[in-house]
CSV table of C-alpha atoms and ligand atoms in Angstrom, one decimal:
chain,number,residue,atom,x,y,z
A,1,MET,CA,-27.0,14.1,29.7
A,2,GLN,CA,-25.2,11.7,32.0
A,3,PRO,CA,-27.3,10.1,34.8
A,4,TYR,CA,-27.3,12.1,38.0
A,5,GLN,CA,-29.0,12.0,41.5
A,6,LEU,CA,-31.0,15.0,42.3
A,7,ILE,CA,-31.2,16.3,45.7
A,8,ARG,CA,-33.4,19.1,46.4
A,9,SER,CA,-33.2,21.2,49.6
A,10,ARG,CA,-33.8,24.7,50.8
A,11,ARG,CA,-30.6,26.1,49.4
A,12,LYS,CA,-30.1,29.1,47.1
A,13,THR,CA,-27.4,27.7,44.8
A,14,LEU,CA,-26.7,24.6,42.6
A,15,ALA,CA,-23.8,22.4,43.7
A,16,LEU,CA,-22.3,19.4,41.9
A,17,GLN,CA,-20.6,16.6,43.7
A,18,ILE,CA,-19.0,13.3,42.6
A,19,ASN,CA,-19.5,10.6,45.3
A,20,ALA,CA,-17.0,7.8,46.2
A,21,GLN,CA,-18.6,5.6,43.6
A,22,GLY,CA,-18.0,8.1,40.8
A,23,ASP,CA,-21.7,9.1,40.5
A,24,LEU,CA,-22.7,12.6,40.0
A,25,GLN,CA,-25.0,14.2,42.6
A,26,VAL,CA,-26.7,17.4,42.2
A,27,ARG,CA,-27.9,19.6,45.1
A,28,ALA,CA,-30.4,22.1,43.9
A,29,PRO,CA,-32.9,24.6,45.3
A,30,MET,CA,-36.5,23.4,45.7
A,31,ARG,CA,-38.1,25.2,42.7
A,32,LEU,CA,-35.2,25.3,40.1
A,33,SER,CA,-36.4,23.9,36.8
A,34,VAL,CA,-34.7,20.7,35.5
A,35,LYS,CA,-33.7,22.5,32.4
A,36,ALA,CA,-31.7,25.0,34.4
A,37,ILE,CA,-30.0,22.2,36.4
A,38,GLU,CA,-29.2,20.4,33.2
A,39,GLN,CA,-27.9,23.3,31.6
A,40,PHE,CA,-25.6,23.9,34.6
A,41,ILE,CA,-24.3,20.2,34.4
A,42,THR,CA,-23.6,20.7,30.6
A,43,GLU,CA,-21.5,23.8,31.6
A,44,LYS,CA,-19.5,21.9,34.2
A,45,GLN,CA,-19.1,18.7,32.2
A,46,HIS,CA,-15.3,19.3,31.9
A,47,TRP,CA,-14.9,19.5,35.7
A,48,ILE,CA,-17.3,16.3,36.0
A,49,ASN,CA,-15.0,14.3,33.6
A,50,LYS,CA,-11.9,15.4,35.4
A,51,LYS,CA,-13.2,14.5,38.8
A,52,GLN,CA,-14.6,11.0,37.5
A,53,THR,CA,-11.2,10.2,35.9
A,54,GLU,CA,-9.3,11.1,38.9
A,55,LEU,CA,-11.5,8.9,41.0
A,56,LYS,CA,-11.0,6.0,38.5
A,57,ASN,CA,-7.3,6.3,38.7
A,58,GLN,CA,-7.2,6.2,42.5
A,59,ALA,CA,-5.9,3.4,44.5
A,60,PRO,CA,-8.3,0.5,44.6
A,61,VAL,CA,-9.2,-0.6,48.1
A,62,LYS,CA,-6.3,-2.6,49.6
A,63,SER,CA,-7.0,-6.3,49.0
A,64,ASN,CA,-8.0,-8.2,52.1
A,65,TYR,CA,-6.9,-11.4,50.2
A,66,GLN,CA,-10.2,-13.1,49.9
A,67,ALA,CA,-10.9,-16.0,47.4
A,68,GLY,CA,-11.8,-14.4,44.1
A,69,ASP,CA,-9.7,-11.3,44.5
A,70,LEU,CA,-7.8,-10.3,41.5
A,71,PHE,CA,-4.1,-10.0,41.3
A,72,LEU,CA,-1.8,-9.1,38.3
A,73,PHE,CA,0.9,-11.1,36.7
A,74,LEU,CA,2.5,-9.8,33.4
A,75,GLY,CA,-0.4,-7.2,33.0
A,76,GLU,CA,-3.3,-9.8,33.3
A,77,ASN,CA,-5.6,-10.1,36.3
A,78,TYR,CA,-6.0,-13.6,37.9
A,79,PRO,CA,-8.3,-14.7,40.8
A,80,LEU,CA,-7.1,-15.9,44.1
A,81,LYS,CA,-7.7,-19.2,45.7
A,82,LEU,CA,-7.0,-20.0,49.3
A,83,VAL,CA,-5.1,-23.2,50.4
A,84,LYS,CA,-3.8,-24.6,53.6
A,85,ILE,CA,-0.6,-26.5,52.4
A,86,GLY,CA,2.4,-25.9,50.1
A,87,GLU,CA,4.5,-23.0,49.3
A,88,PRO,CA,3.3,-19.5,50.4
A,89,LEU,CA,2.0,-18.8,47.0
A,90,THR,CA,1.9,-20.6,43.6
A,91,PHE,CA,0.5,-19.7,40.4
A,92,ASP,CA,-0.7,-21.9,37.4
A,93,GLN,CA,-1.5,-19.3,34.8
A,94,GLN,CA,-5.1,-19.5,35.9
A,95,TYR,CA,-5.2,-18.9,39.6
A,96,PHE,CA,-3.0,-17.8,42.4
A,97,TYR,CA,-3.0,-20.3,45.4
A,98,LEU,CA,-2.3,-18.5,48.7
A,99,ASN,CA,-1.4,-20.7,51.5
A,100,THR,CA,-3.2,-19.0,54.4
A,101,GLN,CA,-0.6,-20.1,57.0
A,102,TYR,CA,1.6,-17.3,55.7
A,103,GLN,CA,1.4,-13.6,55.8
A,104,PRO,CA,-0.3,-12.8,52.5
A,105,ALA,CA,1.5,-9.5,51.3
A,106,LYS,CA,4.8,-11.0,52.2
A,107,SER,CA,4.0,-14.2,50.2
A,108,PHE,CA,3.0,-12.1,47.1
A,109,ARG,CA,6.3,-10.1,47.4
A,110,TRP,CA,8.3,-13.3,47.8
A,111,PHE,CA,6.6,-14.7,44.7
A,112,TYR,CA,6.7,-11.7,42.4
A,113,LYS,CA,10.5,-11.3,43.3
A,114,LYS,CA,11.3,-14.9,42.5
A,115,GLU,CA,9.4,-14.7,39.3
A,116,PHE,CA,10.8,-11.4,38.3
A,117,GLU,CA,14.4,-12.4,38.7
A,118,LYS,CA,13.6,-15.3,36.2
A,119,ILE,CA,12.1,-13.0,33.6
A,120,ALA,CA,14.1,-9.7,34.0
A,121,LEU,CA,17.6,-11.2,34.1
A,122,PRO,CA,17.5,-12.7,30.5
A,123,ARG,CA,15.9,-9.5,29.2
A,124,LEU,CA,18.7,-7.4,30.8
A,125,ASN,CA,21.3,-9.8,29.4
A,126,TYR,CA,19.7,-9.7,26.0
A,127,TYR,CA,19.5,-5.9,25.6
A,128,ALA,CA,23.0,-5.3,27.2
A,129,GLU,CA,24.6,-7.6,24.7
A,130,LYS,CA,22.6,-6.4,21.8
A,131,HIS,CA,23.7,-2.8,22.5
A,132,SER,CA,27.1,-3.5,23.9
A,133,LEU,CA,26.3,-2.1,27.3
A,134,ALA,CA,28.1,-3.5,30.3
A,135,PHE,CA,26.3,-3.4,33.7
A,136,ASN,CA,28.0,-4.2,37.0
A,137,GLN,CA,25.7,-5.5,39.7
A,138,ILE,CA,22.0,-6.1,39.5
A,139,ARG,CA,19.7,-6.0,42.4
A,140,PHE,CA,15.9,-6.7,42.6
A,141,LYS,CA,14.0,-4.8,45.2
A,142,ALA,CA,10.6,-3.2,45.8
A,143,GLN,CA,10.8,0.6,46.0
A,144,LYS,CA,8.0,3.1,46.6
A,145,THR,CA,9.0,5.7,44.1
A,146,ARG,CA,11.2,4.1,41.4
A,147,TRP,CA,10.8,1.3,38.8
A,148,GLY,CA,14.6,1.1,38.4
A,149,SER,CA,17.8,3.0,38.8
A,150,CYS,CA,21.4,2.9,37.4
A,151,SER,CA,24.1,4.2,39.5
A,152,ALA,CA,27.4,6.0,38.5
A,153,LYS,CA,29.1,2.6,38.8
A,154,ASN,CA,26.4,1.0,36.5
A,155,ASN,CA,24.9,-0.9,39.2
A,156,ILE,CA,21.2,-1.6,38.3
A,157,ASN,CA,18.2,-1.8,40.6
A,158,LEU,CA,15.0,-3.1,39.3
A,159,ASN,CA,11.6,-3.0,41.2
A,160,TYR,CA,10.3,-6.5,41.3
A,161,LEU,CA,6.7,-5.3,41.6
A,162,LEU,CA,7.1,-5.0,37.8
A,163,MET,CA,6.2,-8.6,37.7
A,164,MET,CA,2.7,-7.3,37.7
A,165,ALA,CA,3.2,-5.3,34.5
A,166,PRO,CA,3.0,-6.4,30.9
A,167,MET,CA,6.4,-7.8,29.3
A,168,SER,CA,6.5,-4.7,27.1
A,169,VAL,CA,6.7,-2.5,30.2
A,170,ILE,CA,9.4,-4.7,31.8
A,171,ASN,CA,11.5,-4.4,28.6
A,172,SER,CA,11.0,-0.7,28.5
A,173,VAL,CA,12.2,-0.2,32.1
A,174,VAL,CA,15.1,-2.6,31.5
A,175,THR,CA,16.3,-0.7,28.5
A,176,HIS,CA,15.7,2.6,30.2
A,177,GLU,CA,18.2,1.7,32.9
A,178,LEU,CA,20.6,0.3,30.5
A,179,ALA,CA,20.5,3.4,28.4
A,180,HIS,CA,21.8,5.2,31.5
A,181,ILE,CA,25.1,3.3,31.2
A,182,LYS,CA,25.7,5.5,28.2
A,183,HIS,CA,23.9,8.6,29.3
A,184,LYS,CA,23.8,9.4,33.1
A,185,ASN,CA,21.0,11.8,32.7
A,186,HIS,CA,17.5,12.3,30.9
A,187,SER,CA,19.0,14.5,28.0
A,188,LYS,CA,17.9,14.5,24.4
A,189,ASP,CA,20.7,12.1,23.6
A,190,PHE,CA,19.5,9.7,26.3
A,191,TYR,CA,16.0,9.6,24.8
A,192,ASP,CA,17.3,9.3,21.4
A,193,PHE,CA,19.4,6.3,22.4
A,194,LEU,CA,16.4,4.7,24.4
A,195,ARG,CA,14.1,5.2,21.3
A,196,GLU,CA,16.6,3.3,19.3
A,197,MET,CA,16.4,0.5,21.7
A,198,MET,CA,12.8,0.6,22.5
A,199,PRO,CA,10.7,2.6,19.9
A,200,ASP,CA,7.6,2.8,21.9
A,201,TYR,CA,8.9,3.3,25.4
A,202,LYS,CA,6.4,6.0,26.0
A,203,GLN,CA,3.5,3.6,26.1
A,204,ALA,CA,5.1,1.8,29.0
A,205,ASP,CA,5.3,5.1,30.9
A,206,VAL,CA,1.7,5.7,30.4
A,207,TRP,CA,0.7,2.2,31.6
A,208,LEU,CA,2.9,2.7,34.7
A,209,LYS,CA,1.3,5.9,35.4
A,210,GLN,CA,-2.1,4.4,35.2
A,211,HIS,CA,-1.4,1.3,37.3
A,212,SER,CA,1.1,2.6,39.7
A,213,GLN,CA,-1.1,2.6,42.7
A,214,LYS,CA,-2.2,-0.9,42.0
A,215,LEU,CA,1.4,-2.2,41.8
A,216,HIS,CA,2.1,-0.7,45.2
A,217,ASN,CA,-1.0,-2.0,46.9
A,218,LEU,CA,-0.1,-5.3,48.0
B,301,ZN,ZN1,16.2,7.5,34.1
């Protein structure tokens, strides 16, 4: 039996609730036995698990950029330190250093974009050459709903917020967009080709689904 908070009152029925912290609260009539209550919880276990999972995957509270707050880089979390001089944001593989004289969200975007260009361009060139795919222009921009796109003219956009994702995820998005040079759709042929380039592309989709909120929460 998972832990739960029992709230008894003059009600006639049992009700379950998951609070904002993900804890289970049970509202029960005054004299209902614990056995009956726990039987009810067991019956509703599926619903409880579903609610708790949903809550866990929800957006974390937007950061207010305090010292110690964690920010992602290549799939790992690093704490923030606040400084008063230097570039808007620097990173030494241990800490992010945020210059408080600049606007924090802007500084993070500026930093992620700059770093993502350095990392994504070589990957793009590598896979394009390896699979003989010629792309036109490449643009890096933050988008709300897409991680990348490839136009009819083979212009590729990549979302620089991917700088927060693990390298395997970045490679997966890069190859996905490159695969569109050959197949302008999500047909079976497209996925066969993508699998050739990136056998475990599905893992990246899972990671992105799980972390999408966090990546958009600067
Ligand atoms: Zn696509």
